Structure formats: C-alpha cells, structure tokens
Coordinates of C-alpha atoms and ligand atoms in Angstrom, one line a residue:
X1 CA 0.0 0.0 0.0
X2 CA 1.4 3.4 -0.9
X3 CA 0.3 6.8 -0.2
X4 CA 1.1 10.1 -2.4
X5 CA 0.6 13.5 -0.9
X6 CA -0.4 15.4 -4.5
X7 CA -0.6 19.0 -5.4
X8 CA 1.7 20.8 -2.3
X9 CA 4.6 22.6 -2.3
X10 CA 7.3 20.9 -0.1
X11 CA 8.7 23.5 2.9
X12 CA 11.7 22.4 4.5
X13 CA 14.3 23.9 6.6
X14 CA 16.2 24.8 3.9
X15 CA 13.7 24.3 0.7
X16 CA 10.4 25.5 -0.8
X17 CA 9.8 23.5 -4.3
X18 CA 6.7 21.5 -5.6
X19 CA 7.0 18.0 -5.9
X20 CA 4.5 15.0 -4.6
X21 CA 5.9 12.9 -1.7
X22 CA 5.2 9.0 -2.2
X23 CA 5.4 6.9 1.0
X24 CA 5.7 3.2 1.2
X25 CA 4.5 1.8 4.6
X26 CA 6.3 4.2 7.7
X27 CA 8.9 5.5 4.8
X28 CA 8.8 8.4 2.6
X29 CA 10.4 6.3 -0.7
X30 CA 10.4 9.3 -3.2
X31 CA 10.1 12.5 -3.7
X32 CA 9.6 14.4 -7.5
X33 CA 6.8 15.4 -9.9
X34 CA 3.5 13.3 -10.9
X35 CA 4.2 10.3 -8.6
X36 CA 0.9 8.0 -8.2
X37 CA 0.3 5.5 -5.4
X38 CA -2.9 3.7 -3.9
X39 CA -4.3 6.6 -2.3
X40 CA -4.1 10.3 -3.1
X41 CA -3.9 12.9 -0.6
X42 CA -4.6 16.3 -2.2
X43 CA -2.2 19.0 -0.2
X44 CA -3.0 21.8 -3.0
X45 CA -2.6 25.0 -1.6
X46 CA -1.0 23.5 1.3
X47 CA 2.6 23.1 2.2
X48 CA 4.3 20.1 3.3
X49 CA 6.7 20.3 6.4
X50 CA 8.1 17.6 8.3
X51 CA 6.1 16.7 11.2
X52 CA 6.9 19.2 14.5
X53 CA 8.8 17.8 17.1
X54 CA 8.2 19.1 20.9
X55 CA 11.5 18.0 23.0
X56 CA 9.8 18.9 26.1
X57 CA 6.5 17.3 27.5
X58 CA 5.7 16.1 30.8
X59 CA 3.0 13.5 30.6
X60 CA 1.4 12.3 33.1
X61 CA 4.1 13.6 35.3
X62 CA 4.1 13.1 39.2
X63 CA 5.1 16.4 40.5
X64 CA 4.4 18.6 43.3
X65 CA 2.2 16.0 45.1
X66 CA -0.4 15.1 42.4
X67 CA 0.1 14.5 38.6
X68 CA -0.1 15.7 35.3
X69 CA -3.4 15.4 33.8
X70 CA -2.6 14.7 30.3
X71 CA -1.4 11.3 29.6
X72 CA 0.7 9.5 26.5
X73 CA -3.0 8.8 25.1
X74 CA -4.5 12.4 25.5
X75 CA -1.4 14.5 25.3
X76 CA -0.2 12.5 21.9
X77 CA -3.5 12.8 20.1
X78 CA -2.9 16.6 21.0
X79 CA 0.2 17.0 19.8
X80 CA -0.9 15.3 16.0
X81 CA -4.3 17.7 16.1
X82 CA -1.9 20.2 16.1
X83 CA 0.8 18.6 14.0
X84 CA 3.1 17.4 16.2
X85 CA 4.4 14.0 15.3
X86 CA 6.6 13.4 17.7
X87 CA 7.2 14.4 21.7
X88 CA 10.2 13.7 24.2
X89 CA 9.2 13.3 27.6
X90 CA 11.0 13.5 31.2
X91 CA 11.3 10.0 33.5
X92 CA 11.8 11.2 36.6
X93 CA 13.1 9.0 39.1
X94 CA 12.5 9.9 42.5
X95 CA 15.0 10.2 45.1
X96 CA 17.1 7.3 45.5
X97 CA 15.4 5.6 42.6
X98 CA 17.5 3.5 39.8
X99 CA 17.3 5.2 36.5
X100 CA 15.8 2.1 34.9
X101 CA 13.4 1.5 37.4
X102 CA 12.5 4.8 36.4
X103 CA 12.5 4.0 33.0
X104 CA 10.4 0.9 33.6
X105 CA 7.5 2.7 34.9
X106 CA 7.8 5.3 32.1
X107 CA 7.5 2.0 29.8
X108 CA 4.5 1.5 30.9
X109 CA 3.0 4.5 30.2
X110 CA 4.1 5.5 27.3
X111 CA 2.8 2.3 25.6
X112 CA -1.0 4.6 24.7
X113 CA 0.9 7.1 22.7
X114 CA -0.6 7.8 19.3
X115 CA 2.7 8.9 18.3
X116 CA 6.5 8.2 18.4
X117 CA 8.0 10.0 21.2
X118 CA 11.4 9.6 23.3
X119 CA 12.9 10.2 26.7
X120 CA 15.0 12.8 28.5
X121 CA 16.5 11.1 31.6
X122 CA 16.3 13.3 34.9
X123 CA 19.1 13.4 37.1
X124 CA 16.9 14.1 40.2
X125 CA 19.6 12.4 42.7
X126 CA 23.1 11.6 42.6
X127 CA 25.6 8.5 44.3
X128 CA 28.0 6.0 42.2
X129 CA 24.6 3.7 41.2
X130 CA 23.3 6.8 39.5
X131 CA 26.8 7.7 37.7
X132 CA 26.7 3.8 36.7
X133 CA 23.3 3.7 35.1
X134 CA 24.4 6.7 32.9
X135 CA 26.1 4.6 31.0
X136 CA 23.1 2.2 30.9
X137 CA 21.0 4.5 29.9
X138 CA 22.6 6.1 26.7
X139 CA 24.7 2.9 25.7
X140 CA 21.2 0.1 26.0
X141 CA 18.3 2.2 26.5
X142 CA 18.7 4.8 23.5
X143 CA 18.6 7.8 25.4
X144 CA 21.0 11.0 25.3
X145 CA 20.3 13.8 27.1
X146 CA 20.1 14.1 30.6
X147 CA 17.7 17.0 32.6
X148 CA 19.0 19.0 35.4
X149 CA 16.8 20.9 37.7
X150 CA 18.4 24.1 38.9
X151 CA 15.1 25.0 41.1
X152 CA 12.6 23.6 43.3
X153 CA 14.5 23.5 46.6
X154 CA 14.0 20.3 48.9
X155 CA 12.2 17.9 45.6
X156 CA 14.0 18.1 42.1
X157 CA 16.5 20.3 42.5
X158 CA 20.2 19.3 42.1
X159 CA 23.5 21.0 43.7
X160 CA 26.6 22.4 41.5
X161 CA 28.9 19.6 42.8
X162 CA 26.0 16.9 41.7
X163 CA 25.5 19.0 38.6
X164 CA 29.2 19.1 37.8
X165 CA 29.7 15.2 38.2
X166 CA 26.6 14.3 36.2
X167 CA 27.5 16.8 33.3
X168 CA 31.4 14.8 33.1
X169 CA 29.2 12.1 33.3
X170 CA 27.8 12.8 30.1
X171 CA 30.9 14.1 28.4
X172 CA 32.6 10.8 28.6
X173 CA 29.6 9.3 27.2
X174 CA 28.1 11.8 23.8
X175 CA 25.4 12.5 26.0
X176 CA 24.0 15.9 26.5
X177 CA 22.8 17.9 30.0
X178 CA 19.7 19.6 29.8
X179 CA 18.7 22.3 32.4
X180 CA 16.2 23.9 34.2
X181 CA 18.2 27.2 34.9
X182 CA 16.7 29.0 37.6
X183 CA 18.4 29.8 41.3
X184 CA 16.3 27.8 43.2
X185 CA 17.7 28.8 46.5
X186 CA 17.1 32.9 45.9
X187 CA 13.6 31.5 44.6
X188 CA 13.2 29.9 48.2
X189 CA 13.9 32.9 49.7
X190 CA 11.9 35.3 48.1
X191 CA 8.9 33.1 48.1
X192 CA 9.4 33.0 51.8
X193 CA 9.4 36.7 52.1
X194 CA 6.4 36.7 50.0
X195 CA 4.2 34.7 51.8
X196 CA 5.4 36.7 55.0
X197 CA 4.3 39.9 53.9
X198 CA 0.9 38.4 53.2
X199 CA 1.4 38.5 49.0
X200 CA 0.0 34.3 48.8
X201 CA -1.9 35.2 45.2
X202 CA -0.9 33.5 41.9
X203 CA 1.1 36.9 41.2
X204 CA 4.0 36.1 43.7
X205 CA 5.0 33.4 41.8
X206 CA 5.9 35.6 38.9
X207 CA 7.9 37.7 42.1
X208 CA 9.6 34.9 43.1
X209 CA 11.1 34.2 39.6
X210 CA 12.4 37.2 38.2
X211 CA 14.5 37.0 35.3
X212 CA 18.1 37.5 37.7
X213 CA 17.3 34.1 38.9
X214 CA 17.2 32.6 35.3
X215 CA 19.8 34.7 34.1
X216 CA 22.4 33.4 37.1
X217 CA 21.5 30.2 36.5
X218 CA 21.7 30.1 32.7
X219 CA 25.5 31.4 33.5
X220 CA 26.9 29.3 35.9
X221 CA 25.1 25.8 34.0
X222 CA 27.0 27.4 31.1
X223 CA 30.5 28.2 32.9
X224 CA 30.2 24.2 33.9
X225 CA 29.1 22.6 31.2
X226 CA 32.4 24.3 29.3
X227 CA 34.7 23.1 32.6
X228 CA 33.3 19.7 31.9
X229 CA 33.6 19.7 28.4
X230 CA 30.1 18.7 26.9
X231 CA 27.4 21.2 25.5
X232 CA 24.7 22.3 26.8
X233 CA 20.6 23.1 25.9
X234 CA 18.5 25.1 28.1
X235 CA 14.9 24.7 28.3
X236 CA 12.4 27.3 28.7
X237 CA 14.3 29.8 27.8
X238 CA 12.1 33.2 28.7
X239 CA 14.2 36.2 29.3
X240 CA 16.9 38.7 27.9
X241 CA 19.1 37.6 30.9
X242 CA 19.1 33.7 29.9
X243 CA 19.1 34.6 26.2
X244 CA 22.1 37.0 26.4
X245 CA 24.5 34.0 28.1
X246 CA 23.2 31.7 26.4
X247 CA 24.0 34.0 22.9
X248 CA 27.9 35.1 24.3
X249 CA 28.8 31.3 24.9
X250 CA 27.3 30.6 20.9
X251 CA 30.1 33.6 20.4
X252 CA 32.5 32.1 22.1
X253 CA 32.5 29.2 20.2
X254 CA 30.4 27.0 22.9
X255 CA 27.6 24.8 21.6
X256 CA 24.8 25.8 23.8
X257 CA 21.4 25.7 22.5
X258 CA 18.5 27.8 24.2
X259 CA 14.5 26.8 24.0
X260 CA 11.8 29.3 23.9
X261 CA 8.5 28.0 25.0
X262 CA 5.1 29.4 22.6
X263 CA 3.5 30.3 26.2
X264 CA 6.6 33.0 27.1
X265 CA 6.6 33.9 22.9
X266 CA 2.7 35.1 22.9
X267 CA 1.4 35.3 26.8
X268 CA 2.9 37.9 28.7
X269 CA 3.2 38.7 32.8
X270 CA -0.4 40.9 32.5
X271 CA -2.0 37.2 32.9
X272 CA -1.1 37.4 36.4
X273 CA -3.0 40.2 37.5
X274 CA -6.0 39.0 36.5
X275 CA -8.7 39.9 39.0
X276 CA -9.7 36.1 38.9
X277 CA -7.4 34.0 41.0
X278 CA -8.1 30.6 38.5
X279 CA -7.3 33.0 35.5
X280 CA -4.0 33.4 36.6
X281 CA -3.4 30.4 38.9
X282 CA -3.7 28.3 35.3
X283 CA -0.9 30.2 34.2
X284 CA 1.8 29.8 36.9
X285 CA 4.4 27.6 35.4
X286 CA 8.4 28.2 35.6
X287 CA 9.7 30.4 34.5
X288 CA 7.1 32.8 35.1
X289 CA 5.5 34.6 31.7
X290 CA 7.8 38.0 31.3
X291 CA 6.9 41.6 29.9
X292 CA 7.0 42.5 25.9
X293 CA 10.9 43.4 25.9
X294 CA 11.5 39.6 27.1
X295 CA 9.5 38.3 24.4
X296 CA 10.4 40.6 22.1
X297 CA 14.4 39.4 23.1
X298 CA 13.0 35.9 22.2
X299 CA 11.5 36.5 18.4
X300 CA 14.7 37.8 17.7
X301 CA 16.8 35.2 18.8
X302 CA 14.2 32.8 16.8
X303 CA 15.0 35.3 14.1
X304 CA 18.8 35.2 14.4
X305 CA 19.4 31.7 15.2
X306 CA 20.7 32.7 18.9
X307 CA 18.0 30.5 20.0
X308 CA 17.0 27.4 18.3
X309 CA 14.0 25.5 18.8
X310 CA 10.5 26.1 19.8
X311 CA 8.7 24.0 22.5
X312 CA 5.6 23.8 25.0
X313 CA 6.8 22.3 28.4
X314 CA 3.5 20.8 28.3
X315 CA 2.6 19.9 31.9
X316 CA -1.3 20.5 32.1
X317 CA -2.7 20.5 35.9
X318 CA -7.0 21.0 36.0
X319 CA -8.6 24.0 37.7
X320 CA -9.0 21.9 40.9
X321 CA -5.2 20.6 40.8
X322 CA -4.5 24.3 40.8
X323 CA -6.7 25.5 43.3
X324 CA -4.2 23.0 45.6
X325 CA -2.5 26.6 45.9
X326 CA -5.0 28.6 47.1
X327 CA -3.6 30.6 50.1
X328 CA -0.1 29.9 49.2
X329 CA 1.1 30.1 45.4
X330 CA 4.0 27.7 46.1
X331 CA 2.1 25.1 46.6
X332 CA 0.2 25.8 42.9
X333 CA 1.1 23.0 40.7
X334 CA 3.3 24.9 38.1
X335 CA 2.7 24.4 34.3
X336 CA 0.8 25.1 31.3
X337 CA -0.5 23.1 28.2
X338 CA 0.3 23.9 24.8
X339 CA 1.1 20.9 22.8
X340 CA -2.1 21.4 20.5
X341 CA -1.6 24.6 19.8
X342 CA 2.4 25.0 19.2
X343 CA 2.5 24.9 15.7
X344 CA -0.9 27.0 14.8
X345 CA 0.0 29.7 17.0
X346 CA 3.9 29.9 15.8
X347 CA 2.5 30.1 12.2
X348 CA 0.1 33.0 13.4
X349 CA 2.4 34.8 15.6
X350 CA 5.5 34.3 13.8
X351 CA 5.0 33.4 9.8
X352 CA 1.9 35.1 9.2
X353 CA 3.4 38.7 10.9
X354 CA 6.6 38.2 9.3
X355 CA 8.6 37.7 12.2
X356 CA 10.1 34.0 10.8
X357 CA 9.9 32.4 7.3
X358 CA 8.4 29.3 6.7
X359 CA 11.8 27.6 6.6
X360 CA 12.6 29.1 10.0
X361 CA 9.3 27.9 11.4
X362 CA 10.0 24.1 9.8
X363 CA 13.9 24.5 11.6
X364 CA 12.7 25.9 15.4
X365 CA 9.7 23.1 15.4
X366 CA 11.4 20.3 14.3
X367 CA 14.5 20.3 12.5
X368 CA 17.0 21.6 14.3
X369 CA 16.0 19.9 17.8
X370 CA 15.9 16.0 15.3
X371 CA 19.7 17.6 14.5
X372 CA 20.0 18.5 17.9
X373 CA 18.9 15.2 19.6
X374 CA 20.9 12.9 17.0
X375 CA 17.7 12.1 14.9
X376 CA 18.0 13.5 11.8
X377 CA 17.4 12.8 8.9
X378 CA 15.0 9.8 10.3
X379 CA 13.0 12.6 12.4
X380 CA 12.9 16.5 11.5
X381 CA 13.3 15.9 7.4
X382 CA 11.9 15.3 4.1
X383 CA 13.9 13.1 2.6
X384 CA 13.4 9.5 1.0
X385 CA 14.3 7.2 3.7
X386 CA 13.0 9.1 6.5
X387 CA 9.9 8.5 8.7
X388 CA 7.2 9.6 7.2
X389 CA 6.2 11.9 9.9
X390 CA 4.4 14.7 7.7
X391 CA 2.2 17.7 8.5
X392 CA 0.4 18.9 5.4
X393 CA -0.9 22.5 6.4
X394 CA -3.7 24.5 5.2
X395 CA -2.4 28.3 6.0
X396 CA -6.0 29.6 5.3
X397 CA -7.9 27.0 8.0
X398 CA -8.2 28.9 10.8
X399 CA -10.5 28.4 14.3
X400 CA -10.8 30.6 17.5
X401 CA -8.9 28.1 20.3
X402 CA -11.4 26.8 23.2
X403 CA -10.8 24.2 25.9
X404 CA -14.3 23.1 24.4
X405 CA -12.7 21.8 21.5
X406 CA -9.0 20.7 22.8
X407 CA -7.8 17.2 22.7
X408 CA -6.6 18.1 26.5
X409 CA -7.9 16.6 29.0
X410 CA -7.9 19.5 30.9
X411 CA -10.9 22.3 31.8
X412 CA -9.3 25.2 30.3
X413 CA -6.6 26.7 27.5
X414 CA -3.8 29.6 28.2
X415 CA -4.7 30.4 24.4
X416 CA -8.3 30.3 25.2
X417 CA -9.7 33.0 22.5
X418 CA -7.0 33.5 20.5
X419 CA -8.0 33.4 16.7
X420 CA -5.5 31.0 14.9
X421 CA -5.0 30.9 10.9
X422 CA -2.9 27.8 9.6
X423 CA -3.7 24.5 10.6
X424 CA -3.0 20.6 9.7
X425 CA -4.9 19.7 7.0
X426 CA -3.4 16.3 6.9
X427 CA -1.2 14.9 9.9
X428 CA 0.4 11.3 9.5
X429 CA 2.4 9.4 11.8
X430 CA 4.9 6.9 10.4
X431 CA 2.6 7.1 7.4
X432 CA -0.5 6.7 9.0
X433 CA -3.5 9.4 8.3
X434 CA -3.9 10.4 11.7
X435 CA -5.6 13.9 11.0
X436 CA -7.8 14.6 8.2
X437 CA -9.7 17.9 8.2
X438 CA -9.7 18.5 11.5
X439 CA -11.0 15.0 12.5
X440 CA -8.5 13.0 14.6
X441 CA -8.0 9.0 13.6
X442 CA -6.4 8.3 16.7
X443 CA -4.7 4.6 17.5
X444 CA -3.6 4.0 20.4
X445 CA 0.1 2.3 21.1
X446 CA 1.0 3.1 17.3
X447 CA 3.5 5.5 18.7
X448 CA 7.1 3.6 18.9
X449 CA 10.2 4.8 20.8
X450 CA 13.0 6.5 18.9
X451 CA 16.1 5.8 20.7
X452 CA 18.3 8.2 20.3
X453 CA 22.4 7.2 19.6
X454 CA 25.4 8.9 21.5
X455 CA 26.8 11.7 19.7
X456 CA 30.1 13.6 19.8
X457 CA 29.6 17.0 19.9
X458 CA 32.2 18.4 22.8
X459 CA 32.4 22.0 23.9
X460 CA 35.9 23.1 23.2
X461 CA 36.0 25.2 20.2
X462 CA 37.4 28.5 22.3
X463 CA 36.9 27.4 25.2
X464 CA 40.9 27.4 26.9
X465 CA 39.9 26.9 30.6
X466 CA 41.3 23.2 30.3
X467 CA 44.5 24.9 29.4
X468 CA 44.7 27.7 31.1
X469 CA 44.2 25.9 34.7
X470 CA 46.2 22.7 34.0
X471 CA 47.9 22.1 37.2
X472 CA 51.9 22.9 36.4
X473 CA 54.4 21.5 39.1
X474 CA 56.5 23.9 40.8
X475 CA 60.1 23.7 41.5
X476 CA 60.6 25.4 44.6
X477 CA 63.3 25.8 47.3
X478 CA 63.5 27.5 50.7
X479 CA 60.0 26.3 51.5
X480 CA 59.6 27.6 55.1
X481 CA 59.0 24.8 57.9
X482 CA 55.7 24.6 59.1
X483 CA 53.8 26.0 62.0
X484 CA 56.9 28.7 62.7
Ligands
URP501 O1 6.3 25.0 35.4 C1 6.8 24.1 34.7 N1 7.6 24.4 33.8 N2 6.4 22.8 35.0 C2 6.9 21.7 34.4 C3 8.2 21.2 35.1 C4 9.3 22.1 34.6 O2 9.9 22.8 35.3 O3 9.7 22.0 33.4
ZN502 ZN1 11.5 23.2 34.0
ZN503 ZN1 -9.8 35.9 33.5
ZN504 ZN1 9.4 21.1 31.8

C-alpha cells in the first residue's frame, strides 16, 4: 500500500519546491513530480513540512504532590491535532530511585501514545549507582540527554557539585545535560518573604522568579558545562538575561542551545494580574511569563538563530489541581498546556506577521532539535528514507482556540480565544493518516520509541579553561617549615 501526498509545495528547513511525496509503509520512498500510489492525498494550496517535534513534555508527570493530567494517550493525540508528530518526555526518578526502574514505569506509560516520542532522563539524585546507570541508559536504552533541575528546593533540584559530576558524566559518554536554569535557593527565599508579607496570590510566583534568577542560572550551568567539556541546551528559555548568556557562549564558540517555549513567545506577565485567582493560577508555570521586551528578546533570537527551537513544556494541571494553591502560590502545581496549539500559534504569531519564514518555522519546530537530539534525517526531514512523519498545512484554515474543542484533557486553555490561521490539514504518523480535516483518527500504542544514539559534539572550540588551569608542578626551594 502506498500513499502520495499530490498538489503541495514541499517547505523544508532549507527548501520551498513543488513535488508529490510517495510513501511506502512508515517510509517516505520518493520525492519528485507526478508520482501515483494507492491513495491520493490532495495537499493543494497547502505546504508540506516535516512533522513538529516538541523536546519537552511532561506527561502524566508526578510532581508537586499530584500529577499531570494529560497522559501518553491524551497529550499524543494533541500533539498530532496540532501537527506534532513526535514528543520527548521526562522520566523522573525519585529520590534514590535506579534510573531504569525509572525508566520501567515510564515504559509502561508511554505504551497509549498515538505517536512516536522519546525520553530525557532526569538526574533528580546523585551516588555511584546513578553515575553507573548513565552509562546504561545512553549505551542500552537509547537515550541522550540528561535534565537538570536548577530550582525547586528540597524535591528536584540538584546542587553544583552533583551537577558538575553528572555533566562529566555525560561528556565521557556523547550524551547531552539539559537544564532547568533558575536559582532555586534565591527563589526559596523570596517566596518565603512573600508569603510573610501576606502577597499568597498567583502573582508572587511571577515575584519569586524574576528573570536575575534565570539569568544566574543560565551562566553558571554554562560556565560548567564548558569546565566539563560537553554542550549544553537550556529549556524554557524566557528572558533577555538567559538569552544573552546563552548568545555570548554561541560567540565564544560554545555549543549551547537555548528553547523558547510558545506560552513565554505570545502570553505575557499581564496574565497574572488577573482579577480572577483561576485565571492566573492556570498560568503559573516556571519560569514565570515575562513583559513584551523579554518576548520581544525571544522573536529575535528565533529570528537570528541565537535561539533554536520552539517548544511547550506541556505539563497540564485542572482548575482543581490548581486550586491546591489557594492561600499559598507555592504550593500551585506549576505548568501550562500547549502541545495542540504549538504549531498554529507559531504560524500565526510568527510566519503570518513576518517575524520567521516558513523555513525558520520548519527549523525551530522540528529540524533543528531531530539535529539536535541525534535524529535527523530519520526525524525533522523530508527526505526519502525518512519516517514519514508529515504535516500537510492549510495556511487559510483557521478556528478561534477553546478548551471546548482541545484534545486536553484539561478544563481550560492559556490560548483560550486567541484566533488561529494555519492549521494541519493532513497529519500522518509513520505514514499513517492520523488527521484529516480536522477529524482526529487516533490509534492508540501506534507511537514507537526512537532511541536516540550517543553523539560527539564536545564543547571546546574557544573554550581554553582546560588549558589555562592545567595544574603545572613547581620547583621550589627555601620552603619555610611549618607551623613557625
Ligand atoms: O512550570 C513548569 N515548567 N512545570 C513543568 C516542570 C518544569 O519545570 O519543566
Ligand atoms: Zn522546567
Ligand atoms: Zn480571566
Ligand atoms: Zn518542563
């Protein structure tokens, strides 16, 4: 059985051309001019991009004493309403847990997903079992990238020494850190203060997390991920601070890769002081949404390729899971949703107002992170032989978002109103039809895991601290005798 997608014109990260796409089983087999097959798709006046790819989910995710409400099943049959073929989740062992116990449990979740999706591995704890199972990890288990959490004092968050140890870890391995950069001991702090001068609304959590506490941590993960040698990706990347050391090491010859999410791109800090404490309480997620000049700081590193891919941090908590918090915003479950509507509101808020070209948009949704993550060209490309992961999209098919009409299982959407033009007309999944005009054709368990190989990328293009501080032996006489 084949498959043609007829009439489009082909958008790539590099490309625009017209040419049908045939695809044999999962595979896209060629690619050229008045190509038949057993069923036609017609993509005319549509363009056909490579399926998006969101490297940061957290699916049904326990955190902060409940869970996340969308699962593998709901959250992947969001992600393909919305184009997404692909989503990389986080296992996150807790404290003194093995890594592939950890793993094991996520295998046994992730066995719903209507799409193929992959794993970051959390580094929530460290002791010689966990530096063991590293190697475990990226050598059996197909996974390369590693998450640090920088924040969230006394559950997740991980100390320099650990963080140090873990990212050599990786170094001597081709894996890559990850991290949540954000001070989580000055974030202790001032939420403390907060709460004792009596501000307990949604709003100081956006106080607790100015952008000073992203910027810091931004630096010092960069300063040791180029003392240990590796690169380095930051995710949620939300203000000028963050971006701007994340853009000098890029100068200085570092590979570090920085990740705006959609919510910090198009939803600004005004959400919090809403008069209605669910209004904003559905928006407190860290970082914290940041003021037009942040966002602003973001489109342009988009723009000039400071920053490099666009993702959702999809981590979608009810009303009620929220309202957990009421009386004391630390204790609101932090995250947002977004996975349906990545794609249609980058198109709206980026292609359609001339901020990114459709190339860019193909390269910061799913190209450069399937580069990034070591699955190119199988992931992230047109190209006979890869997966045929393909979005065909109708930039004239619009809708208004509404939690009435999500795929989330959640009661509400951050986007909730926003008018969106440029949608999937077609999304398939390893060749499988799994959107067609809007109607989703959702299979459960089709989605496989991509394991992801070790790769070589190293940090030390300019980097001469490994030079500079190598330990010299000195000659020396007259040393004076101790204690006189
Ligand atoms: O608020 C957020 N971002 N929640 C999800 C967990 C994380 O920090 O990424
Ligand atoms: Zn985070
Ligand atoms: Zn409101
Ligand atoms: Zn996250």
């Amino acid at each position: 059985m084949s498959t043609v997608i007829k009439n489009g014109t082909i958008v790539t990260a590099d490309l625009t051309y017209t040419a049908d796409i045939k695809i044999e089983g999962e595979t896209i087999v060629e690619i050229g001019p008045n190509l038949s097959g057993d069923t036609v798709l017609d993509a005319s006046g549509c363009y056909v991009m490579p399926g998006g790819i969101d490297p940061h989910v957290h699916l049904e995710m326990p955190f902060m004493g409940t869970y996340s409400s969308d699962d593998f099943e709901s959250g992947t049959r969001a992600a393909l309403a919305g184009g997404t073929t692909m989503v990389v989740d986080f296992c996150l062992p807790s404290p003194n847990q093995s890594l592939l116990e950890a793993l094991s449990m996520w295998d046994n979740k992730s066995g719903r997903a209507h799409c193929d999706y992959s794993y970051h591995m959390a580094i929530t704890w460290w002791s010689e079992q966990v530096f063991d199972e590293m190697e475990t990890v990226v050598k059996e288990k197909g996974i390369n990238t590693f998450k640090h959490f920088m924040a969230y004092k006394g559950a997740l968050m991980v100390q320099d020494d650990e963080m140090y140890a873990s990212f050599q870890r990786c170094a001597e391995l081709g894996a890559m850190p990850l991290v949540h950069a954000e001070n989580g001991d000055v974030v202790a702090d001032l939420s403390a203060k907060l709460l004792a001068a009596g501000n307990n609304g949604p709003e100081g959590h956006a106080y607790s997390r100015p952008p000073q506490v992203e910027g810091e941590a931004t630096n010092r993960a960069i300063m040791i991920a180029d003392m240990a040698g590796v690169p380095l990706y930051v995710v949620h990347t939300s203000c000028e601070e963050s971006h701007e050391a994340i853009r000098r090491a890029r100068q200085q010859g570092k590979r570090v890769y920085g990740e705006p999410l959609i919510q910090h791109l198009t939803l600004d800090e005004s959400e919090y002081f809403d008069k209605d404490w669910d209004h904003a309480a559905r928006r407190v997620m860290s970082p914290p949404f940041r003021n037009k000049a942040h966002q602003d700081s973001l489109w342009a590193g988009l723009q000039s390729g400071s920053l490099q891919v666009v993702a959702t941090d999809h981590c979608a908590f009810t009303t009620e899971q929220k309202r957990t918090g009421v009386g004391d915003f630390t204790k609101i479950p932090n995250g947002t949703g977004g996975l349906e509507d990545r794609m249609p509101m980058l198109w709206t808020y980026g292609v359609a107002t001339g901020r990114l070209t459709m190339n860019e948009f193909v390269a910061v949704t799913s190209t450069n992170i399937a580069k990034i993550l070591n699955v190119y060209p199988k992931k992230g490309a047109i190209l006979v032989g890869a997966d045929a992961d393909i979005v065909v999209w109708d930039p004239e098919k619009g809708k208004t978002i509404s939690a009435k009409s999500q795929q989330s299982a959640i009661d509400y959407n951050v986007f909730e109103g926003k008018h969106v033009k440029g949608l999937p007309r077609y999304t398939l999944t390893r060749g499988r039809v799994a959107v067609e005009d809007g109607v989703i054709q959702p299979k459960e368990g089709h989605g496989q895991f991509v394991p992801r190989e070790p790769f070589q990328a190293v940090n030390k293009a300019l980097s001469k601290w490994k030079e500079l501080t190598a330990p010299r032996k000195v000659e020396r006489s007259g040393i004076p005798a101790s204690g006189v």
